[in-house]
Amino acid sequence: MIDPKSSAATASPILKTGHVIARDKAKPAAVRRYLSLDDFERAGRRHLPAMLSGFVDGGTETEAALRGNRASFAAHSLVPRVLVDTHDRSCTTTLFNRVYAAPFGIAPMGITALCAYRGDLALSAAAASADIPMILSASSLIPMEAVRKTGTHWFQAYLPGDQPRIDALVDRVARAGFETLVVTVDIPVPANRENNARNGFSVPLEPSIRLALDGMTHPSWLFGTALRTLLQHGMPHFENMDAGRGPPILARDVVRAVGPRDRLTWEHLAAIRKRWTGSMVIKGVLSAADAIIARETGIDGIIISNHGGRQLDAAVAPLIALPSIAAAVPGMTIMLDGGVRRGTDVLKALALGAHFVFVGRPFLYAAAVGGEALVHHAAKLLTEEIRRNMALLGIRRLSELSHAHLAAAARSMDRN
Ligand SMILES: Cc1cc2nc3c(=O)[nH]c(=O)nc-3n(C[C@H](O)[C@H](O)[C@H](O)COP(=O)(O)O)c2cc1C
């Protein structure tokens, strides 16, 4: 049974107030100086070569969608209630029959293991220890079977409109033991990522003097991630696009191997629904009409997303699309990602009708800079923000959140 907003009375072990303080004091200064998710992004940009930090940061074309995501949160303000006894508040959340420590998880991100040493494993293990979900990306470079063993049970697929290929992948995901299949549907064609071209980044990776210099001027990434990966694990491959191993990241035929994604339709999704017995989620929905079709197709949940502003430039911000979608599919599990950086952002999304949110870039940067330990720290920071803000807002349970906790901000949204 889906009960996304229910809250168990017990908090995660990492959240018991006294323990947090004791453990924080014991943490090395290197971890303690990260106070918010933005701090990981700043550190990550310094750590990674420009071609990779540009890839992670970037949107498409004018980057209007990317800016719009943050602007949409800034345009909403919270209205607190006072003198409420919140001492036993809890932000635990049940989603697809699992109880998580907080109402957020780690969004799927491709080629993570190029940015962070064994990135998918670090993200998955940290998510498991922080008791939050992590979605393994189709474009990941470590076999899904190995990542599954570290804890994650969510897999995200990029699918071509080719049913036999889809079926074979779905069967592999099931054999590997994943419980929730996320199909990302906002990428019928590759986006126009001008920033990648300007930074010399491409898939396949094209070795050049410029890239070599970029790497050499970021020695901690060069030795700690790139060379260490090559020496210990060989050339990374796209491991999880299909039922079998995909091409290496330097292969010329990577783009061809992807297949005809612009032929993927609701008919394919309906066929997957018949085959896949676990929970099924569509990521990249922005219209109420599509949410209604998803529900009619038997999909269990949707992630309202514009891919972090990385696909259709000027796509509406998920937070803006959320109220009309929530009204159109009452009872359906609604998740959202794009621009979530603070506990207050999470609470705003939940007040507008989301049951759960996902966060991308900050966790990838945390993995790049400090591996599993720093990702865990990032998850803990965001969880603590949510719990602190629940008290400041005057709620004990996330299910108490509603439109009544929101006021329209005076400042208008300027997305251009
Ligand atoms: C480096 C990077 C790689 C991504 N790769 C994928 C992917 O493989 N599959 C997918 O569905 N979304 C992918 N996304 C989109 C994220 O899942 C998510 O929608 C987005 O990052 C959320 O926005 P945020 O980064 O502002 O939190 C990627 C995003 C980034 C930044």
Tab-separated table of C-alpha atoms and ligand atoms in Angstrom:
chain	number	residue	atom	x	y	z
A	1	MET	CA	0.000	0.000	0.000
A	2	ILE	CA	1.279	3.446	-0.820
A	3	ASP	CA	1.172	5.694	2.183
A	4	PRO	CA	3.685	8.375	1.332
A	5	LYS	CA	2.847	10.885	4.019
A	6	SER	CA	2.473	8.606	6.991
A	7	SER	CA	5.101	9.101	9.653
A	8	ALA	CA	6.386	6.515	12.048
A	9	ALA	CA	6.991	7.704	15.576
A	10	THR	CA	10.606	6.591	15.663
A	11	ALA	CA	13.312	8.742	14.154
A	12	SER	CA	16.397	7.403	12.399
A	13	PRO	CA	19.277	6.572	14.747
A	14	ILE	CA	21.363	9.368	13.219
A	15	LEU	CA	18.697	11.852	14.175
A	16	LYS	CA	18.352	11.289	17.883
A	17	THR	CA	19.182	14.743	19.108
A	18	GLY	CA	21.845	13.947	21.659
A	19	HIS	CA	23.635	11.599	19.300
A	20	VAL	CA	23.797	14.178	16.540
A	21	ILE	CA	25.601	16.648	18.731
A	22	ALA	CA	27.983	14.047	20.126
A	23	ARG	CA	28.783	12.661	16.709
A	24	ASP	CA	29.221	16.079	15.097
A	25	LYS	CA	31.809	17.014	17.703
A	26	ALA	CA	33.688	13.841	16.882
A	27	LYS	CA	33.671	14.558	13.155
A	28	PRO	CA	36.873	15.779	11.556
A	29	ALA	CA	36.981	19.476	10.679
A	30	ALA	CA	37.007	18.466	6.998
A	31	VAL	CA	33.408	17.259	7.329
A	32	ARG	CA	32.198	19.796	9.893
A	33	ARG	CA	32.855	22.736	7.630
A	34	TYR	CA	30.079	21.639	5.249
A	35	LEU	CA	27.038	23.357	6.690
A	36	SER	CA	24.563	23.176	3.797
A	37	LEU	CA	24.118	21.473	0.437
A	38	ASP	CA	25.450	24.560	-1.347
A	39	ASP	CA	28.811	24.012	0.337
A	40	PHE	CA	29.225	20.667	-1.462
A	41	GLU	CA	28.539	22.289	-4.815
A	42	ARG	CA	31.179	24.962	-4.198
A	43	ALA	CA	33.772	22.397	-3.104
A	44	GLY	CA	32.868	20.067	-5.973
A	45	ARG	CA	33.390	22.784	-8.555
A	46	ARG	CA	36.907	23.367	-7.240
A	47	HIS	CA	37.686	19.649	-7.120
A	48	LEU	CA	36.520	18.620	-10.601
A	49	PRO	CA	38.017	19.557	-13.963
A	50	ALA	CA	35.978	22.249	-15.720
A	51	MET	CA	34.679	19.765	-18.286
A	52	LEU	CA	33.061	17.708	-15.498
A	53	SER	CA	31.869	20.484	-13.186
A	54	GLY	CA	30.375	22.127	-16.282
A	55	PHE	CA	28.625	18.872	-17.145
A	56	VAL	CA	27.216	18.546	-13.620
A	57	ASP	CA	26.217	22.191	-13.183
A	58	GLY	CA	24.900	22.871	-16.625
A	59	GLY	CA	21.434	23.284	-18.036
A	60	THR	CA	20.618	23.740	-21.702
A	61	GLU	CA	20.708	26.705	-24.072
A	62	THR	CA	19.760	29.859	-22.100
A	63	GLU	CA	19.484	27.868	-18.825
A	64	ALA	CA	16.059	29.379	-18.140
A	65	ALA	CA	14.690	26.072	-16.820
A	66	LEU	CA	17.684	25.664	-14.523
A	67	ARG	CA	17.221	29.156	-13.046
A	68	GLY	CA	13.471	28.681	-12.920
A	69	ASN	CA	13.832	25.698	-10.610
A	70	ARG	CA	15.532	27.713	-7.881
A	71	ALA	CA	13.376	30.782	-8.533
A	72	SER	CA	10.215	28.729	-8.016
A	73	PHE	CA	11.243	27.878	-4.452
A	74	ALA	CA	12.281	31.462	-3.721
A	75	ALA	CA	8.857	32.650	-4.885
A	76	HIS	CA	7.106	30.710	-2.118
A	77	SER	CA	7.228	31.708	1.549
A	78	LEU	CA	6.197	29.717	4.587
A	79	VAL	CA	3.655	30.781	7.215
A	80	PRO	CA	4.521	29.255	10.605
A	81	ARG	CA	2.127	28.443	13.444
A	82	VAL	CA	3.387	29.053	16.973
A	83	LEU	CA	3.008	27.486	20.425
A	84	VAL	CA	2.617	23.957	19.081
A	85	ASP	CA	4.212	21.113	21.051
A	86	THR	CA	6.515	19.584	18.435
A	87	HIS	CA	9.024	17.854	20.722
A	88	ASP	CA	8.162	14.418	19.269
A	89	ARG	CA	8.147	15.516	15.622
A	90	SER	CA	9.222	13.025	12.991
A	91	CYS	CA	10.005	13.342	9.306
A	92	THR	CA	10.075	9.624	8.572
A	93	THR	CA	8.145	8.839	5.412
A	94	THR	CA	6.671	5.675	3.967
A	95	LEU	CA	7.065	5.263	0.229
A	96	PHE	CA	6.246	2.092	-1.714
A	97	ASN	CA	6.042	0.046	1.477
A	98	ARG	CA	9.372	1.206	2.868
A	99	VAL	CA	9.931	3.617	5.718
A	100	TYR	CA	12.645	6.209	5.106
A	101	ALA	CA	14.277	8.566	7.602
A	102	ALA	CA	13.286	11.621	5.588
A	103	PRO	CA	11.081	12.618	2.637
A	104	PHE	CA	13.961	12.960	0.173
A	105	GLY	CA	16.289	10.737	-1.809
A	106	ILE	CA	19.176	10.899	-4.267
A	107	ALA	CA	18.153	11.493	-7.904
A	108	PRO	CA	19.612	9.302	-10.669
A	109	MET	CA	22.783	10.747	-12.167
A	110	GLY	CA	24.781	9.359	-15.052
A	111	ILE	CA	28.536	8.846	-15.336
A	112	THR	CA	28.798	9.442	-11.599
A	113	ALA	CA	31.819	7.167	-11.365
A	114	LEU	CA	33.722	9.568	-13.632
A	115	CYS	CA	33.219	12.383	-11.124
A	116	ALA	CA	33.559	10.394	-7.893
A	117	TYR	CA	35.632	7.285	-7.279
A	118	ARG	CA	33.175	4.346	-7.577
A	119	GLY	CA	30.510	7.059	-7.367
A	120	ASP	CA	27.400	4.881	-7.666
A	121	LEU	CA	28.605	2.615	-4.856
A	122	ALA	CA	29.399	5.587	-2.613
A	123	LEU	CA	25.979	7.156	-3.212
A	124	SER	CA	24.122	3.904	-2.734
A	125	ALA	CA	25.947	2.942	0.469
A	126	ALA	CA	25.570	6.418	1.957
A	127	ALA	CA	21.871	6.470	1.122
A	128	ALA	CA	21.428	3.086	2.771
A	129	SER	CA	23.215	4.201	5.934
A	130	ALA	CA	21.244	7.465	6.034
A	131	ASP	CA	18.063	5.479	5.431
A	132	ILE	CA	16.995	7.333	2.281
A	133	PRO	CA	16.502	6.006	-1.268
A	134	MET	CA	19.033	6.407	-4.073
A	135	ILE	CA	18.071	5.878	-7.714
A	136	LEU	CA	20.748	4.173	-9.807
A	137	SER	CA	21.050	5.795	-13.255
A	138	ALA	CA	20.815	3.950	-16.566
A	139	SER	CA	23.969	5.834	-17.585
A	140	SER	CA	25.967	4.500	-14.656
A	141	LEU	CA	29.390	2.935	-15.069
A	142	ILE	CA	29.204	0.180	-12.445
A	143	PRO	CA	27.106	-2.956	-13.022
A	144	MET	CA	23.687	-2.679	-11.402
A	145	GLU	CA	24.145	-6.047	-9.687
A	146	ALA	CA	27.144	-4.695	-7.725
A	147	VAL	CA	25.391	-1.454	-6.808
A	148	ARG	CA	22.267	-3.290	-5.726
A	149	LYS	CA	24.354	-5.198	-3.139
A	150	THR	CA	25.320	-1.912	-1.440
A	151	GLY	CA	21.717	-1.121	-0.634
A	152	THR	CA	19.786	0.708	-3.340
A	153	HIS	CA	16.628	-0.892	-4.672
A	154	TRP	CA	15.606	1.814	-7.174
A	155	PHE	CA	16.772	1.583	-10.801
A	156	GLN	CA	16.213	4.238	-13.481
A	157	ALA	CA	16.005	3.217	-17.132
A	158	TYR	CA	16.487	5.183	-20.342
A	159	LEU	CA	14.608	3.228	-22.960
A	160	PRO	CA	14.611	3.052	-26.736
A	161	GLY	CA	11.263	2.430	-28.459
A	162	ASP	CA	12.254	-1.182	-29.037
A	163	GLN	CA	10.196	-3.684	-27.044
A	164	PRO	CA	12.551	-6.700	-27.156
A	165	ARG	CA	15.424	-4.535	-25.855
A	166	ILE	CA	13.170	-3.067	-23.194
A	167	ASP	CA	11.952	-6.486	-22.076
A	168	ALA	CA	15.479	-7.853	-21.777
A	169	LEU	CA	16.577	-4.891	-19.635
A	170	VAL	CA	13.481	-5.074	-17.434
A	171	ASP	CA	14.151	-8.771	-16.821
A	172	ARG	CA	17.760	-8.012	-15.837
A	173	VAL	CA	16.641	-5.291	-13.409
A	174	ALA	CA	14.184	-7.749	-11.829
A	175	ARG	CA	16.834	-10.504	-11.597
A	176	ALA	CA	19.203	-8.055	-9.880
A	177	GLY	CA	16.602	-7.588	-7.147
A	178	PHE	CA	15.481	-3.996	-7.659
A	179	GLU	CA	12.033	-3.145	-6.288
A	180	THR	CA	11.220	0.149	-7.997
A	181	LEU	CA	11.706	0.825	-11.710
A	182	VAL	CA	11.894	4.477	-12.741
A	183	VAL	CA	11.526	5.196	-16.458
A	184	THR	CA	12.825	8.620	-17.451
A	185	VAL	CA	10.683	9.962	-20.277
A	186	ASP	CA	11.965	13.490	-20.898
A	187	ILE	CA	14.890	12.553	-23.114
A	188	PRO	CA	13.565	11.564	-26.570
A	189	VAL	CA	16.660	13.232	-28.030
A	190	PRO	CA	19.908	14.454	-26.475
A	191	ALA	CA	19.586	17.997	-25.145
A	192	ASN	CA	21.451	20.965	-26.561
A	193	ARG	CA	24.105	21.266	-23.856
A	194	GLU	CA	26.158	24.127	-25.205
A	195	ASN	CA	28.124	24.313	-21.967
A	196	ASN	CA	29.532	20.823	-22.604
A	197	ALA	CA	30.715	21.835	-26.053
A	198	ARG	CA	32.313	24.975	-24.650
A	199	ASN	CA	34.104	22.978	-21.922
A	200	GLY	CA	35.280	20.277	-24.331
A	201	PHE	CA	33.116	17.593	-22.741
A	202	SER	CA	31.300	15.000	-24.820
A	203	VAL	CA	30.024	11.436	-24.759
A	204	PRO	CA	31.974	9.611	-26.094
A	205	LEU	CA	34.844	11.382	-24.381
A	206	GLU	CA	37.249	12.746	-26.968
A	207	PRO	CA	40.778	12.841	-25.548
A	208	SER	CA	42.511	16.163	-26.253
A	209	ILE	CA	45.383	18.296	-24.944
A	210	ARG	CA	42.804	20.606	-23.436
A	211	LEU	CA	41.183	17.762	-21.465
A	212	ALA	CA	44.603	16.515	-20.364
A	213	LEU	CA	45.489	19.996	-19.040
A	214	ASP	CA	42.102	20.245	-17.354
A	215	GLY	CA	42.799	16.953	-15.584
A	216	MET	CA	46.372	17.799	-14.641
A	217	THR	CA	45.317	21.038	-12.985
A	218	HIS	CA	42.908	19.055	-10.758
A	219	PRO	CA	45.321	16.483	-9.306
A	220	SER	CA	43.078	15.204	-6.510
A	221	TRP	CA	40.478	14.202	-9.104
A	222	LEU	CA	43.134	12.972	-11.577
A	223	PHE	CA	44.831	10.643	-9.075
A	224	GLY	CA	41.965	9.978	-6.687
A	225	THR	CA	39.302	9.217	-9.271
A	226	ALA	CA	40.450	9.010	-12.907
A	227	LEU	CA	43.757	7.135	-12.675
A	228	ARG	CA	42.673	5.111	-9.642
A	229	THR	CA	39.611	3.919	-11.584
A	230	LEU	CA	41.617	3.073	-14.695
A	231	LEU	CA	44.280	1.187	-12.748
A	232	GLN	CA	41.979	-0.719	-10.429
A	233	HIS	CA	38.909	-1.296	-12.606
A	234	GLY	CA	39.905	-0.608	-16.222
A	235	MET	CA	38.160	1.620	-18.745
A	236	PRO	CA	34.613	2.445	-17.539
A	237	HIS	CA	31.742	1.120	-19.654
A	238	PHE	CA	28.070	2.023	-19.783
A	239	GLU	CA	27.061	-1.027	-17.797
A	240	ASN	CA	23.332	-0.636	-17.381
A	241	MET	CA	21.766	0.664	-20.583
A	242	ASP	CA	20.711	-2.789	-21.724
A	243	ALA	CA	20.537	-6.435	-20.715
A	244	GLY	CA	24.245	-6.771	-21.522
A	245	ARG	CA	27.294	-4.595	-20.951
A	246	GLY	CA	27.337	-1.399	-23.042
A	247	PRO	CA	30.222	0.348	-24.795
A	248	PRO	CA	33.183	2.017	-23.055
A	249	ILE	CA	32.934	5.767	-22.456
A	250	LEU	CA	35.469	6.405	-25.222
A	251	ALA	CA	33.611	4.329	-27.853
A	252	ARG	CA	32.614	6.098	-31.036
A	253	ASP	CA	29.337	4.197	-31.260
A	254	VAL	CA	27.998	5.225	-27.822
A	255	VAL	CA	25.323	7.470	-29.296
A	256	ARG	CA	24.213	4.828	-31.800
A	257	ALA	CA	24.080	2.208	-29.038
A	258	VAL	CA	21.466	4.283	-27.213
A	259	GLY	CA	18.789	3.366	-29.766
A	260	PRO	CA	15.655	5.201	-30.943
A	261	ARG	CA	14.456	6.897	-27.775
A	262	ASP	CA	12.226	9.190	-29.806
A	263	ARG	CA	10.079	6.145	-30.646
A	264	LEU	CA	9.223	5.420	-27.012
A	265	THR	CA	5.464	5.783	-26.345
A	266	TRP	CA	2.779	4.990	-23.773
A	267	GLU	CA	2.297	1.600	-25.490
A	268	HIS	CA	5.813	0.587	-24.422
A	269	LEU	CA	5.093	1.784	-20.900
A	270	ALA	CA	1.885	-0.274	-20.792
A	271	ALA	CA	3.836	-3.362	-21.884
A	272	ILE	CA	6.446	-2.773	-19.174
A	273	ARG	CA	3.675	-2.393	-16.627
A	274	LYS	CA	2.464	-5.884	-17.513
A	275	ARG	CA	5.962	-7.354	-17.214
A	276	TRP	CA	7.346	-5.505	-14.174
A	277	THR	CA	5.843	-6.683	-10.899
A	278	GLY	CA	7.494	-4.094	-8.627
A	279	SER	CA	6.626	-0.430	-8.186
A	280	MET	CA	6.818	1.573	-11.390
A	281	VAL	CA	7.551	5.292	-11.629
A	282	ILE	CA	7.738	7.722	-14.545
A	283	LYS	CA	10.265	10.537	-14.217
A	284	GLY	CA	9.997	13.717	-16.248
A	285	VAL	CA	6.261	14.419	-16.154
A	286	LEU	CA	5.324	18.110	-16.188
A	287	SER	CA	1.696	18.127	-17.333
A	288	ALA	CA	-1.487	17.078	-15.549
A	289	ALA	CA	-2.679	15.386	-18.757
A	290	ASP	CA	0.355	13.063	-18.742
A	291	ALA	CA	-0.074	12.354	-15.038
A	292	ILE	CA	-3.627	11.207	-15.751
A	293	ILE	CA	-2.443	8.886	-18.561
A	294	ALA	CA	0.271	7.536	-16.263
A	295	ARG	CA	-2.310	6.627	-13.670
A	296	GLU	CA	-4.554	5.017	-16.308
A	297	THR	CA	-1.515	2.992	-17.456
A	298	GLY	CA	-1.119	1.560	-13.967
A	299	ILE	CA	1.983	3.548	-13.050
A	300	ASP	CA	2.412	3.779	-9.269
A	301	GLY	CA	4.116	7.145	-9.049
A	302	ILE	CA	5.477	10.076	-11.008
A	303	ILE	CA	8.496	12.280	-10.519
A	304	ILE	CA	7.640	15.789	-11.656
A	305	SER	CA	10.923	16.887	-13.153
A	306	ASN	CA	12.516	18.959	-15.901
A	307	HIS	CA	15.696	16.893	-15.511
A	308	GLY	CA	17.311	19.606	-13.404
A	309	GLY	CA	16.887	22.081	-16.280
A	310	ARG	CA	18.934	19.815	-18.536
A	311	GLN	CA	16.490	18.857	-21.280
A	312	LEU	CA	13.873	21.299	-22.657
A	313	ASP	CA	15.083	24.804	-21.930
A	314	ALA	CA	12.208	26.975	-20.643
A	315	ALA	CA	10.412	23.862	-19.380
A	316	VAL	CA	8.171	24.814	-16.467
A	317	ALA	CA	9.675	24.451	-12.992
A	318	PRO	CA	8.408	21.265	-11.279
A	319	LEU	CA	7.263	23.227	-8.215
A	320	ILE	CA	5.077	25.410	-10.466
A	321	ALA	CA	3.650	22.365	-12.272
A	322	LEU	CA	3.006	20.528	-8.985
A	323	PRO	CA	-0.351	21.970	-7.763
A	324	SER	CA	-2.269	21.271	-10.976
A	325	ILE	CA	-0.801	17.764	-11.234
A	326	ALA	CA	-1.585	16.992	-7.581
A	327	ALA	CA	-5.169	18.127	-8.168
A	328	ALA	CA	-5.488	15.985	-11.320
A	329	VAL	CA	-4.344	12.655	-9.792
A	330	PRO	CA	-5.431	12.597	-6.146
A	331	GLY	CA	-4.101	9.567	-4.289
A	332	MET	CA	-1.256	8.940	-6.745
A	333	THR	CA	2.292	9.049	-5.368
A	334	ILE	CA	3.776	12.351	-6.501
A	335	MET	CA	7.472	13.049	-6.262
A	336	LEU	CA	9.444	16.037	-7.514
A	337	ASP	CA	12.998	17.068	-8.233
A	338	GLY	CA	14.858	20.119	-9.494
A	339	GLY	CA	16.413	22.840	-7.364
A	340	VAL	CA	15.700	21.322	-3.939
A	341	ARG	CA	18.550	22.531	-1.738
A	342	ARG	CA	17.101	23.284	1.701
A	343	GLY	CA	14.812	21.734	4.248
A	344	THR	CA	12.420	24.608	3.612
A	345	ASP	CA	12.344	23.661	-0.106
A	346	VAL	CA	11.329	20.124	0.831
A	347	LEU	CA	8.568	21.420	3.101
A	348	LYS	CA	7.310	23.812	0.396
A	349	ALA	CA	7.053	20.953	-2.117
A	350	LEU	CA	5.206	18.783	0.390
A	351	ALA	CA	2.849	21.637	1.275
A	352	LEU	CA	2.010	21.970	-2.426
A	353	GLY	CA	1.097	18.296	-2.748
A	354	ALA	CA	4.308	16.288	-3.278
A	355	HIS	CA	4.886	13.207	-1.120
A	356	PHE	CA	8.621	12.964	-1.648
A	357	VAL	CA	11.453	14.844	-3.369
A	358	PHE	CA	14.799	13.972	-4.898
A	359	VAL	CA	18.037	15.959	-4.930
A	360	GLY	CA	20.735	15.641	-7.576
A	361	ARG	CA	23.843	17.789	-7.952
A	362	PRO	CA	24.785	18.420	-4.294
A	363	PHE	CA	24.998	14.693	-3.572
A	364	LEU	CA	27.137	14.065	-6.632
A	365	TYR	CA	29.505	16.839	-5.583
A	366	ALA	CA	29.632	15.429	-2.046
A	367	ALA	CA	30.556	12.010	-3.473
A	368	ALA	CA	33.238	13.564	-5.693
A	369	VAL	CA	34.891	15.455	-2.844
A	370	GLY	CA	34.503	13.052	0.063
A	371	GLY	CA	32.911	9.768	-1.034
A	372	GLU	CA	30.379	7.891	1.048
A	373	ALA	CA	31.119	9.729	4.321
A	374	LEU	CA	30.441	13.144	2.828
A	375	VAL	CA	27.272	11.985	1.064
A	376	HIS	CA	26.063	10.650	4.402
A	377	HIS	CA	26.885	14.009	5.996
A	378	ALA	CA	24.955	15.828	3.249
A	379	ALA	CA	21.914	13.623	3.831
A	380	LYS	CA	22.137	14.244	7.540
A	381	LEU	CA	22.346	18.032	7.074
A	382	LEU	CA	19.210	18.098	4.934
A	383	THR	CA	17.354	15.797	7.328
A	384	GLU	CA	18.253	18.013	10.272
A	385	GLU	CA	17.098	21.098	8.373
A	386	ILE	CA	13.735	19.449	7.764
A	387	ARG	CA	13.312	18.464	11.418
A	388	ARG	CA	14.396	21.891	12.668
A	389	ASN	CA	12.079	23.648	10.226
A	390	MET	CA	9.170	21.405	11.228
A	391	ALA	CA	9.485	22.788	14.765
A	392	LEU	CA	9.808	26.346	13.478
A	393	LEU	CA	6.757	25.806	11.278
A	394	GLY	CA	4.747	24.251	14.117
A	395	ILE	CA	4.139	20.739	12.761
A	396	ARG	CA	4.793	17.296	14.240
A	397	ARG	CA	4.117	15.237	11.112
A	398	LEU	CA	4.710	15.955	7.436
A	399	SER	CA	1.103	14.991	6.725
A	400	GLU	CA	0.056	18.202	8.511
A	401	LEU	CA	1.569	20.314	5.710
A	402	SER	CA	-0.914	22.067	3.438
A	403	HIS	CA	-1.390	25.163	1.300
A	404	ALA	CA	-2.187	26.984	4.566
A	405	HIS	CA	1.556	26.927	5.344
A	406	LEU	CA	2.384	28.890	2.186
A	407	ALA	CA	2.081	32.561	1.292
A	408	ALA	CA	2.805	33.939	-2.155
A	409	ALA	CA	6.016	35.936	-1.975
A	410	ALA	CA	5.901	39.572	-2.955
A	411	ARG	CA	8.648	39.208	-5.468
A	412	SER	CA	7.582	37.984	-8.885
A	413	MET	CA	9.390	35.186	-10.654
A	414	ASP	CA	11.735	36.319	-13.345
A	415	ARG	CA	12.990	33.305	-15.191
A	416	ASN	CA	14.736	35.116	-18.022
B	1	LIG	C1	25.276	15.127	-13.677
B	1	LIG	C2	23.835	14.751	-13.835
B	1	LIG	C3	23.505	13.572	-14.446
B	1	LIG	C4	22.173	13.198	-14.575
B	1	LIG	N1	21.874	11.993	-15.114
B	1	LIG	C5	20.588	11.562	-15.126
B	1	LIG	C6	20.276	10.244	-15.541
B	1	LIG	O1	21.143	9.456	-15.893
B	1	LIG	N2	18.967	9.880	-15.526
B	1	LIG	C7	17.962	10.721	-15.131
B	1	LIG	O2	16.792	10.341	-15.137
B	1	LIG	N3	18.256	11.979	-14.717
B	1	LIG	C8	19.524	12.404	-14.692
B	1	LIG	N4	19.817	13.652	-14.211
B	1	LIG	C9	18.737	14.494	-13.686
B	1	LIG	C10	18.536	14.220	-12.184
B	1	LIG	O3	18.020	12.928	-11.980
B	1	LIG	C11	17.556	15.204	-11.542
B	1	LIG	O4	16.381	15.254	-12.324
B	1	LIG	C12	18.127	16.610	-11.383
B	1	LIG	O5	19.513	16.584	-11.159
B	1	LIG	C13	17.442	17.297	-10.232
B	1	LIG	O6	17.859	18.594	-10.134
B	1	LIG	P1	18.941	19.123	-9.049
B	1	LIG	O7	20.267	18.670	-9.539
B	1	LIG	O8	18.748	20.599	-9.126
B	1	LIG	O9	18.580	18.549	-7.709
B	1	LIG	C14	21.149	14.054	-14.094
B	1	LIG	C15	21.489	15.259	-13.493
B	1	LIG	C16	22.818	15.605	-13.347
B	1	LIG	C17	23.149	16.898	-12.650
